GROMACS .gro file of C-alpha atoms in nm:
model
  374
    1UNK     CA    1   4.851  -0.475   2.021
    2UNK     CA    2   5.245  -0.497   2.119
    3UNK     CA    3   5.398  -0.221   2.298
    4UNK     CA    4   5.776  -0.373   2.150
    5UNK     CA    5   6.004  -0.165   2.020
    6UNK     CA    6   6.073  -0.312   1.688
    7UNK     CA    7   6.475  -0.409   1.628
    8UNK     CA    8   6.670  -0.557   1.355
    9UNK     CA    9   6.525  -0.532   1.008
   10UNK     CA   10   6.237  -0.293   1.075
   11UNK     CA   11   6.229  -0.110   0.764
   12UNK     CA   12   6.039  -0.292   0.566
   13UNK     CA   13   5.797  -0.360   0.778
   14UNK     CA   14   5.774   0.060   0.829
   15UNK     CA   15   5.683   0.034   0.445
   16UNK     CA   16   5.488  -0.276   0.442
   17UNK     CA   17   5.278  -0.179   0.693
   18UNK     CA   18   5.301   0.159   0.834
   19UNK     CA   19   4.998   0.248   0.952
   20UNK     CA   20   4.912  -0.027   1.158
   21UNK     CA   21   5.300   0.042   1.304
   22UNK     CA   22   5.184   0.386   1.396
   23UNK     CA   23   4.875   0.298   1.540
   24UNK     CA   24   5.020  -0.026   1.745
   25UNK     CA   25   5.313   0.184   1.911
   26UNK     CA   26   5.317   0.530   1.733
   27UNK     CA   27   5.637   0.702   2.032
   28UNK     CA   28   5.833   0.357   1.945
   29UNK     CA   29   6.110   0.567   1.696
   30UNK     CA   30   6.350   0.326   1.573
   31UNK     CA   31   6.723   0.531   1.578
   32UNK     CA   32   6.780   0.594   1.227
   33UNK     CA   33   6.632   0.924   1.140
   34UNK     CA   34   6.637   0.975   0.775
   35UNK     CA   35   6.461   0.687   0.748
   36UNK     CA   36   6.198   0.736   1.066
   37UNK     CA   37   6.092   1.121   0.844
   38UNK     CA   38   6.060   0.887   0.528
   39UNK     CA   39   5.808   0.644   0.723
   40UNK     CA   40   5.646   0.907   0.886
   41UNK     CA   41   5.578   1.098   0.585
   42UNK     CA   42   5.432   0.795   0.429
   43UNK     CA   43   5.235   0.717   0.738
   44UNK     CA   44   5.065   1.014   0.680
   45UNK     CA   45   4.988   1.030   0.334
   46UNK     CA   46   4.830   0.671   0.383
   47UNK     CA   47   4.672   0.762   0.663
   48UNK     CA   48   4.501   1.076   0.444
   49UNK     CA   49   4.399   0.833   0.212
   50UNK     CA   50   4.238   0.597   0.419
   51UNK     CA   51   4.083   0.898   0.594
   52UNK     CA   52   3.982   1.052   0.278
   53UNK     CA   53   3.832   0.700   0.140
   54UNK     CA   54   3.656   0.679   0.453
   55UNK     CA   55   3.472   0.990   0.418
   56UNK     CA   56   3.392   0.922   0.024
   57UNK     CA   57   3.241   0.577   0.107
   58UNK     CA   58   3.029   0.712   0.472
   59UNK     CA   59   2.909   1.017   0.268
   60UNK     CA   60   2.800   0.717  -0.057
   61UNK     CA   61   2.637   0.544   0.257
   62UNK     CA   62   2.460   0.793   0.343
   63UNK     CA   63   2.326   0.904   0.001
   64UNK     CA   64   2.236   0.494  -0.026
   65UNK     CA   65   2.049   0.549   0.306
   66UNK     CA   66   1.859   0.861   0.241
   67UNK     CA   67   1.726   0.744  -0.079
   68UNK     CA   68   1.656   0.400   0.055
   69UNK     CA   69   1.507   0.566   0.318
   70UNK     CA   70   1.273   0.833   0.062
   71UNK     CA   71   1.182   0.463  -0.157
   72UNK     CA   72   1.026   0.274   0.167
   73UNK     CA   73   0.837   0.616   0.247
   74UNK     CA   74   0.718   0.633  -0.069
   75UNK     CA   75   0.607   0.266  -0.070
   76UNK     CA   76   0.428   0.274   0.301
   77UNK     CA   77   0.282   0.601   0.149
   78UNK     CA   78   0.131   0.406  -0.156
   79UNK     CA   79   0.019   0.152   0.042
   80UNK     CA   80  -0.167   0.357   0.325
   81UNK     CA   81  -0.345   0.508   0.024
   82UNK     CA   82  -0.422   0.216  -0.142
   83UNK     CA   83  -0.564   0.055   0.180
   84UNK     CA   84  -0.721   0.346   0.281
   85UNK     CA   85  -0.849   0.514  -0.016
   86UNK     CA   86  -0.881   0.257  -0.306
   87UNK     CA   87  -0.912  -0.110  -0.154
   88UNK     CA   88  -1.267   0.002  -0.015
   89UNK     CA   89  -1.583  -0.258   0.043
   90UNK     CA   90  -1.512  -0.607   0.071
   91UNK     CA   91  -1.743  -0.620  -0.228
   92UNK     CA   92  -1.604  -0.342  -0.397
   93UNK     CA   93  -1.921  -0.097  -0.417
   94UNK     CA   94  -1.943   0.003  -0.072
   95UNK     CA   95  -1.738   0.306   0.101
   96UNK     CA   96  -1.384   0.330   0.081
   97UNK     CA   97  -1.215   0.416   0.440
   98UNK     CA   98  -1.185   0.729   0.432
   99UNK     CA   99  -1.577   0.769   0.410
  100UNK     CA  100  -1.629   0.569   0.708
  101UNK     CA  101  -1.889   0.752   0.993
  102UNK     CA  102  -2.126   0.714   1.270
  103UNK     CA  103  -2.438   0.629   1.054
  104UNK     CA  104  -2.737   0.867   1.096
  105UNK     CA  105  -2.539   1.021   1.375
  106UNK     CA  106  -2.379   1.335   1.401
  107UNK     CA  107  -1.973   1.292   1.462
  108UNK     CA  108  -2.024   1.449   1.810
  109UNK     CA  109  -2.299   1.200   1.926
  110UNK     CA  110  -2.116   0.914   1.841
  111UNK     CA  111  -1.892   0.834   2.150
  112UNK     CA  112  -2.207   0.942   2.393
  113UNK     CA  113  -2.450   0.643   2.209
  114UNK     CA  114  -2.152   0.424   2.234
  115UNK     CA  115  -2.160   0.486   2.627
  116UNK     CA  116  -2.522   0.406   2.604
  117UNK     CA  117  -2.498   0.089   2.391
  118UNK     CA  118  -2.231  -0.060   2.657
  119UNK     CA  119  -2.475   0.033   2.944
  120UNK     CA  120  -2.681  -0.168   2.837
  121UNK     CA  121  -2.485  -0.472   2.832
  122UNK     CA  122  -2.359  -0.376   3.156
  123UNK     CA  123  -2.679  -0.423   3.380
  124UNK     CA  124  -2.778  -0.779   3.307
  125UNK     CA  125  -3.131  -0.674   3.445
  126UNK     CA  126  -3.171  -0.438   3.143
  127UNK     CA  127  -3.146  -0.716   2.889
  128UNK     CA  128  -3.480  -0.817   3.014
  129UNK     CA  129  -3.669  -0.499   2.918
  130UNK     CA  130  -3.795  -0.542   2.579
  131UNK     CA  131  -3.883  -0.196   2.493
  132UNK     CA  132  -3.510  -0.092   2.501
  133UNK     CA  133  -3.422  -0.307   2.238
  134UNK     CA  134  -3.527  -0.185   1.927
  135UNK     CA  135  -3.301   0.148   2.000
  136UNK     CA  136  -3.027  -0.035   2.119
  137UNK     CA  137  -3.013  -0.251   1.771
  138UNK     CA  138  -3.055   0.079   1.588
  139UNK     CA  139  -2.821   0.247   1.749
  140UNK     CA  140  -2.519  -0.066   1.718
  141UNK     CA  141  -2.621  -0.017   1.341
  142UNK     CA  142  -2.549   0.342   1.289
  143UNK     CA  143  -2.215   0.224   1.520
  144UNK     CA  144  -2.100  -0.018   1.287
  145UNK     CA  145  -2.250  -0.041   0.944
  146UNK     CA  146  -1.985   0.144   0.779
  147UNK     CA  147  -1.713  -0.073   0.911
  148UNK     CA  148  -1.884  -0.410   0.825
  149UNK     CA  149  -1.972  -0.306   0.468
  150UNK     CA  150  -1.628  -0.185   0.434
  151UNK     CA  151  -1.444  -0.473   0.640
  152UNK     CA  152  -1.674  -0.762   0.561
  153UNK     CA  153  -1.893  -0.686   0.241
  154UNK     CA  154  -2.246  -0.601   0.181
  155UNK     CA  155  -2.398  -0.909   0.336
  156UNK     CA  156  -2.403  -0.895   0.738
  157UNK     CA  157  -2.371  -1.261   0.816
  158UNK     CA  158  -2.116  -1.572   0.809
  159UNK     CA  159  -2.194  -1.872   0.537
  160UNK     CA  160  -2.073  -2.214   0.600
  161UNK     CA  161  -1.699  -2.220   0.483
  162UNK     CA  162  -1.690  -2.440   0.150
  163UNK     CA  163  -1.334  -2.574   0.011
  164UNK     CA  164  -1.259  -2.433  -0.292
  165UNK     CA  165  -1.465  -2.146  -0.298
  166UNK     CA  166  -1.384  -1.773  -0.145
  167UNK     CA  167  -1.558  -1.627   0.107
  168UNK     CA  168  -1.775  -1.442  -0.148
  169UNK     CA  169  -1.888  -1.741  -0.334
  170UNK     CA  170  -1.996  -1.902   0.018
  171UNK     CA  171  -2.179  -1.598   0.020
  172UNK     CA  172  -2.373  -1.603  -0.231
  173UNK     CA  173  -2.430  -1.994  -0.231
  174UNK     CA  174  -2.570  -1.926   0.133
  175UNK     CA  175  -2.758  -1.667   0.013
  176UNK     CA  176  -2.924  -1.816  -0.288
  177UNK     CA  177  -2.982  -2.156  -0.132
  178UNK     CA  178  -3.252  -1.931   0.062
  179UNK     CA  179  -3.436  -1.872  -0.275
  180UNK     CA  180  -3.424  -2.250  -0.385
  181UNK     CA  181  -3.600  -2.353  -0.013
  182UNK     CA  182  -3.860  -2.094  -0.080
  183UNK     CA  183  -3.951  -2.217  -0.393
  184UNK     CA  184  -3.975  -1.871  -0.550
  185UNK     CA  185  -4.016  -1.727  -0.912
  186UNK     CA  186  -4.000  -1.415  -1.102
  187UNK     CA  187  -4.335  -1.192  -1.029
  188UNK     CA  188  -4.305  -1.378  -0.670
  189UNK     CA  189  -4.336  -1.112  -0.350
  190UNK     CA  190  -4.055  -1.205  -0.099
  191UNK     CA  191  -4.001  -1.058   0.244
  192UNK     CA  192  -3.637  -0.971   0.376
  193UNK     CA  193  -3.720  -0.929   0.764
  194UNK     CA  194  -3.411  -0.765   0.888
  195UNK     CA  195  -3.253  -0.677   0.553
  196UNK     CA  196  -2.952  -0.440   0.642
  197UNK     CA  197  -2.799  -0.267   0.389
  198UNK     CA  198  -2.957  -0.544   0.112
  199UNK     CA  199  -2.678  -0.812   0.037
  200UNK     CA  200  -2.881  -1.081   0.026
  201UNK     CA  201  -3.180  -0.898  -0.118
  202UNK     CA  202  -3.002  -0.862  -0.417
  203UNK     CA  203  -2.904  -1.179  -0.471
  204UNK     CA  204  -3.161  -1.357  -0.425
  205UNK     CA  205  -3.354  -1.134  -0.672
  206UNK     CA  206  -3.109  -1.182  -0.930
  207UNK     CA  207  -3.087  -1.518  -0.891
  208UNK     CA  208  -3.468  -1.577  -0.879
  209UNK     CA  209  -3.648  -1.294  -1.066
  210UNK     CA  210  -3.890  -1.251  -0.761
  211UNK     CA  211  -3.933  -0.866  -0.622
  212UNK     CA  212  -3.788  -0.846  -0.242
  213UNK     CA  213  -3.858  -0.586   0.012
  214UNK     CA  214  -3.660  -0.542   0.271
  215UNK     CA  215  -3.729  -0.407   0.629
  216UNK     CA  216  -3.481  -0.272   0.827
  217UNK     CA  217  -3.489  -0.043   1.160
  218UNK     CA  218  -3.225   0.182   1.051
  219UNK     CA  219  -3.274   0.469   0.797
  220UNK     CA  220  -2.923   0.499   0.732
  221UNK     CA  221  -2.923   0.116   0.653
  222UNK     CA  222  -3.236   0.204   0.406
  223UNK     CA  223  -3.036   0.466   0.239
  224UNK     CA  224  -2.728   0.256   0.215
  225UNK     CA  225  -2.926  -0.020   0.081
  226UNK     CA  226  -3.122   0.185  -0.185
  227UNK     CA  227  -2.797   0.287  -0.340
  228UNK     CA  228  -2.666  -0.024  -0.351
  229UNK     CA  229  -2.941  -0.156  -0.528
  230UNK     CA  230  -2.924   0.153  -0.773
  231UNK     CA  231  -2.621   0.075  -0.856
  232UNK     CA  232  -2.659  -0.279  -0.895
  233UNK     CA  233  -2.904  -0.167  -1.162
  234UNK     CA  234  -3.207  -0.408  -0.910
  235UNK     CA  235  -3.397  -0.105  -0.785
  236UNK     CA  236  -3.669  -0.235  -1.012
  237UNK     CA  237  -3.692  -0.596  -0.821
  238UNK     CA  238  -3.562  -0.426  -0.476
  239UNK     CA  239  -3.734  -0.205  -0.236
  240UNK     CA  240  -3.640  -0.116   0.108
  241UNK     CA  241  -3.853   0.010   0.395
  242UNK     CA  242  -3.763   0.171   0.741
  243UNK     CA  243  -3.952  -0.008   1.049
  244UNK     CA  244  -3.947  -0.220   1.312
  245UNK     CA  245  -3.983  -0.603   1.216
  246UNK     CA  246  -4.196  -0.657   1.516
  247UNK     CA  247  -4.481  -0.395   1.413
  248UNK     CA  248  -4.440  -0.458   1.015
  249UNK     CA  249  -4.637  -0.234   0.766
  250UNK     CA  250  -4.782  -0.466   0.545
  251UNK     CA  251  -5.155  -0.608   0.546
  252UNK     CA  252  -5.218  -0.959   0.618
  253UNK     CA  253  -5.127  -1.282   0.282
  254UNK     CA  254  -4.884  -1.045   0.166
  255UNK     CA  255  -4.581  -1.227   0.087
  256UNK     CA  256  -4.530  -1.564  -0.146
  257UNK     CA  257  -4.239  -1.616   0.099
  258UNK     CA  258  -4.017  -1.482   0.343
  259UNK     CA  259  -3.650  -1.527   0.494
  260UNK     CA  260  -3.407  -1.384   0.735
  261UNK     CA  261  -3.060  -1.424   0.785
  262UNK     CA  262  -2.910  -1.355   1.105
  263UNK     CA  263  -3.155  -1.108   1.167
  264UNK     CA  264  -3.416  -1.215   1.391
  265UNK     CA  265  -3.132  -1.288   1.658
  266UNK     CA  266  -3.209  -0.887   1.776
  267UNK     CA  267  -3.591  -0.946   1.843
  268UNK     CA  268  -3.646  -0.934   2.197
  269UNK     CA  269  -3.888  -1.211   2.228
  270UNK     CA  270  -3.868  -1.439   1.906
  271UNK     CA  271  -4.235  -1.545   1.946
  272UNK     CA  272  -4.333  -1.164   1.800
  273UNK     CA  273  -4.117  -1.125   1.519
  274UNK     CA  274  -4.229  -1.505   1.407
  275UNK     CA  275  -4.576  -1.437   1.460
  276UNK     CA  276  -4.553  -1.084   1.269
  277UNK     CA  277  -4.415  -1.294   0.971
  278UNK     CA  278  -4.680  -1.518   1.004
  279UNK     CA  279  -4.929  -1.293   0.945
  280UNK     CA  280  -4.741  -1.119   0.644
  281UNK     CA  281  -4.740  -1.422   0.550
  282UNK     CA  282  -4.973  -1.643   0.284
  283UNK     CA  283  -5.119  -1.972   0.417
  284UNK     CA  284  -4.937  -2.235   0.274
  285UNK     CA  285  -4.637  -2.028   0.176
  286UNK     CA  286  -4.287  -2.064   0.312
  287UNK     CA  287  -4.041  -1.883   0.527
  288UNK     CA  288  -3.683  -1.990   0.558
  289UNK     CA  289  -3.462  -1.822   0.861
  290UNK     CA  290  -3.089  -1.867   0.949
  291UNK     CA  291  -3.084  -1.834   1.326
  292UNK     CA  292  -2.762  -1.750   1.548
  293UNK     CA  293  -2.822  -2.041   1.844
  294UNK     CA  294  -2.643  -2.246   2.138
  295UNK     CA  295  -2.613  -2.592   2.039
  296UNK     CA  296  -2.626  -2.916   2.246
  297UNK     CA  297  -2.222  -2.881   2.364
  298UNK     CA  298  -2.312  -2.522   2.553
  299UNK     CA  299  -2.278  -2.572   2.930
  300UNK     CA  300  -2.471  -2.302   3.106
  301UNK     CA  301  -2.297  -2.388   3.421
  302UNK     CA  302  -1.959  -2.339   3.268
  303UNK     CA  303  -1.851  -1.981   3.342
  304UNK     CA  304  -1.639  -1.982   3.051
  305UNK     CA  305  -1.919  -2.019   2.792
  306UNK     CA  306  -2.132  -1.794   2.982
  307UNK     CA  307  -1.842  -1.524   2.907
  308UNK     CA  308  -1.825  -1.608   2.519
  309UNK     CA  309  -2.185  -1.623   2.514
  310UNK     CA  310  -2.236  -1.276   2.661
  311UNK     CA  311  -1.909  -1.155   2.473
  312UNK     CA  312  -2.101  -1.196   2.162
  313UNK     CA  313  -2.450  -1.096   2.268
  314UNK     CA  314  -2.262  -0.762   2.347
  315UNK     CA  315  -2.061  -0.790   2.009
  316UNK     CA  316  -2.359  -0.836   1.797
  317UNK     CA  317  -2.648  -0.635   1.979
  318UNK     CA  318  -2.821  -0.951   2.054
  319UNK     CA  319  -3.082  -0.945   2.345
  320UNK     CA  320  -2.994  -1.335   2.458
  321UNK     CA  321  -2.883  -1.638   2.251
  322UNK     CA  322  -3.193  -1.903   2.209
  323UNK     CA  323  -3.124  -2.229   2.241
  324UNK     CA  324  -3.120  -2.410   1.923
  325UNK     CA  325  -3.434  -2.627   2.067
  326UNK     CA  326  -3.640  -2.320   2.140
  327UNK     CA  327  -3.646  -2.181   1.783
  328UNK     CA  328  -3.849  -2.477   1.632
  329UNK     CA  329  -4.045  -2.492   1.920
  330UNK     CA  330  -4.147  -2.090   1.936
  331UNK     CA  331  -4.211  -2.120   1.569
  332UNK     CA  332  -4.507  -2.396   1.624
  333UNK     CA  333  -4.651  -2.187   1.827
  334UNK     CA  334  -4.709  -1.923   1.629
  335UNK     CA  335  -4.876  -2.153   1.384
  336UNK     CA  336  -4.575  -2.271   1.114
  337UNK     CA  337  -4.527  -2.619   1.041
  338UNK     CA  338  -4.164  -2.693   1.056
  339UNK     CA  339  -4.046  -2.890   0.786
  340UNK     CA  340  -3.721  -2.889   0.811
  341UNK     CA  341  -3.403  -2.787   1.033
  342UNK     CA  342  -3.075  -2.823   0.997
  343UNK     CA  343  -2.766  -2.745   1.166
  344UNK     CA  344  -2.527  -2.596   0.894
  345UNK     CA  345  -2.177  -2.571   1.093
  346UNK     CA  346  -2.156  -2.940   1.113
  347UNK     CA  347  -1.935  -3.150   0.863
  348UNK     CA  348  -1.861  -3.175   0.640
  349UNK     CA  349  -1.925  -2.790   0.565
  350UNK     CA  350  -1.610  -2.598   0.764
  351UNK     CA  351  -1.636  -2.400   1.057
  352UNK     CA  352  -1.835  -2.089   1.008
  353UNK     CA  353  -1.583  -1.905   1.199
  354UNK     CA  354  -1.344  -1.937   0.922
  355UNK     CA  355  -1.307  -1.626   0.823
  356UNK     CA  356  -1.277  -1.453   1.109
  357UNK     CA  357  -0.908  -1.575   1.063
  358UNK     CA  358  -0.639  -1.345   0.995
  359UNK     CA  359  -0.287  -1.301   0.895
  360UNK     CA  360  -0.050  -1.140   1.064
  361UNK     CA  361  -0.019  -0.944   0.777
  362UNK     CA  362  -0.436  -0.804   0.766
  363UNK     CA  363  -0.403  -0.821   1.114
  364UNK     CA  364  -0.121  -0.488   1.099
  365UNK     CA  365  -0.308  -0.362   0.801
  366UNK     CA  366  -0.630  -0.371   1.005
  367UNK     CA  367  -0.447  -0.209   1.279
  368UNK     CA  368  -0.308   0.059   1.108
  369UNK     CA  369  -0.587   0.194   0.890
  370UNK     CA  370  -0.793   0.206   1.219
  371UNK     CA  371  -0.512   0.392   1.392
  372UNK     CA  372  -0.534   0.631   1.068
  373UNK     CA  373  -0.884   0.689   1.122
  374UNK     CA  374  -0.906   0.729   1.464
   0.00000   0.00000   0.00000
C-alpha cells in the first residue's frame, strides 16, 4: 500500500479505480478541485454499492447458514430417533432403546447391585465361595440383558465367524449344528441348561421339531424368553423355567438330549452342573456343550494374560476360566463318555472375536445412544 502522492495523468486512474485510491492514500488530494469533488463523489457512491452488496450477500449467507444449519438438525434428529427408537434388537423383536432397564430391578437398586457385582470381582478370595455365585450371575443378568438383546441379538454367545455369511447366519448355523450332534427329532425332549432369554431354544426347535425347555436363573430372562417365543409363534415346542441349573427340577431319564451354549461357564464348580445333567439325562442319550476355555497358548505366568483372563471373568460373570483339558476330563467323571471335542476357533473357521469389531462409525453411534440414555 503506497503512501505516493499520485502526479501526472492521475485522472483516470481516480475513475478507473477509485476506491482502492481512497483506501491506499485517502488525504493524498491531487490540486485540481473540480475534478478531486467529481472523484470523491464517485468514490462514494461505489463505495455505497460495494457496502450495500456486501450486506445483501452476508445477510444471503446467513439465511444459507441458518437453514443449512435447521437441515443437519433435522437430520441428527432423524437419526437419534431412528437409532434410538426404531433400529431396536439386533434381531429385530427384542426392545428398542428407549425400553432398555435394570431387569427385575427397580431403577433405584440398580447402581447399588452394580457396586455389589464389582465387589465381587474385587476380592480374589471371594471367587472361591461357591454359594455367592448363583446371585452374582443373576444379578449381571438383570444388569445386562436388555443391552445384549438389544446390542447383540437374542442369542447370548459368539459363533465361529464364516465368510460369506452375516453374523446372524453364523448364528443360527452354530446354533443348529447343536441339534444335528444330538441326533434329535420332532416329539424329542431337549434340555437348554442355561437358556437366557431362548435364542437358541428356538432355533433349534424349529429346525428340529423336538420340544425344548429351557432353564434359566433369572425370572426376568424367563419372561423375556416366553415372549419371544410367543411371538415367534414356538410357545407350543418352547417352555421356559426359572431355577438354578445346579439343583434342576426335573426327575431322573428325563431328557432325549441336552446342550448348552456358553452357559455352563457361570457354574461354580463344573463337576455339579455336569453331573445334574447327567442325571436329567437318559442313559445312552447325548449332550452337546459349547464351553468358554483357555487353550494350550495361555501362560499363567504371564501377567498380561492373567489381566485379560480376569478382564473377562469380570466382563462375563464367570467364576474362573477352565482349562480346555479340564472340561473333558470333569465330564468323565461324572460318568459321560466323551466322544468327541473340538476346538471351533481354529482355521479355517475365523476368529470368534470377529464381531466384536467396530467402525468408527457404530463405534460414535454406540457412544451416543448410551450418552442419550444415561
Amino acid at each position: 500500500s503506497s503512501s505516493t502522492t499520485l502526479t501526472g495523468p492521475w485522472m483516470p486512474l481516480h475513475y478507473l479505480c477509485p476506491y482502492a485510491f481512497l483506501m491506499e492514500n485517502p488525504l493524498s488530494f491531487p490540486p485540481c478541485f473540480p475534478a478531486h469533488l467529481l472523484t470523491i463523489a464517485f468514490s462514494l457512491a461505489s463505495f455505497r454499492f460495494r457496502l450495500n452488496l456486501f450486506s445483501t450477500l452476508a445477510a444471503m449467507a446467513a439465511a444459507i447458514l441458518t437453514w443449512a444449519l435447521l437441515a443437519v438438525s433435522f437430520a441428527v434428529a432423524a437419526c437419534i430417533y431412528w437409532i434410538v427408537c426404531v433400529l431396536g434388537s439386533a434381531e429385530q423383536k427384542g426392545k428398542s432403546a428407549v425400553e432398555l432397564g435394570g431387569g427385575s430391578l427397580p431403577r433405584g437398586e440398580v447402581a447399588d447391585n452394580y457396586k455389589a457385582y464389582a465387589a465381587f470381582f474385587e476380592k480374589p478370595k471371594q471367587i472361591e465361595t461357591p454359594d455367592r455365585v448363583p446371585k452374582v450371575v443373576d444379578t449381571f443378568y438383570n444388569l445386562v440383558t436388555d443391552i445384549y438383546e438389544w446390542g447383540w441379538g437374542q442369542s447370548f454367545h459368539f459363533s465361529p465367524a464364516v465368510s460369506g455369511k452375516s453374523h446372524r447366519e453364523e448364528t443360527l448355523l452354530h446354533e443348529v449344528r447343536v441339534a444335528d450332534l444330538l441326533k434329535i427329532k420332532p416329539g424329542n425332549k431337549v434340555l437348554d441348561a442355561g437358556c437366557g432369554v431362548g435364542g437358541p431354544m428356538r432355533s433349534i426347535a424349529r429346525y428340529s421339531g423336538a420340544n425344548v425347555v429351557g432353564i434359566t436363573i433369572n425370572d426376568y430372562q424367563v419372561a423375556r424368553a416366553r415372549n419371544h417365543n410367543k411371538k415367534s409363534g414356538l410357545s407350543h415346542l418352547c417352555e421356559v423355567i426359572c431355577g438354578d441349573f445346579l439343583h434342576m427340577p426335573f426327575p431322573d431319564n428325563s431328557f432325549d438330549g441336552a446342550y448348552s451354549i456358553e452357559a455352563t461357564c457361570h457354574a461354580p464348580q463344573l463337576r455339579d452342573v455336569y453331573a445334574e445333567i447327567y442325571r436329567a439325562l437318559k442313559p445312552g442319550h447325548l449332550y452337546v456343550s459349547y464351553e468358554w476355555v483357555t487353550t494350550p497358548a495361555f501362560n499363567p505366568d504371564n501377567p498380561e494374560h492373567l489381566e485379560i483372563i480376569h478382564g473377562i471373568e469380570q466382563g462375563d460373570a464367570l467364576p474362573g476360566i477352565r482349562n480346555y483339558k479340564q472340561i473333558v476330563e470333569i465330564a468323565k467323571d461324572v460318568g459321560f463318555e466323551v466322544l468327541e471335542e473340538r476346538d471351533l476357533a481354529l482355521p479355517p473357521a475365523q476368529p470368534w472375536w470377529k464381531r466384536l469389531k467396530m467402525g468408527r462409525f457404530g463405534y460414535y453411534r454406540n457412544h451416543l445412544v448410551i450418552a442419550i440414555l444415561s
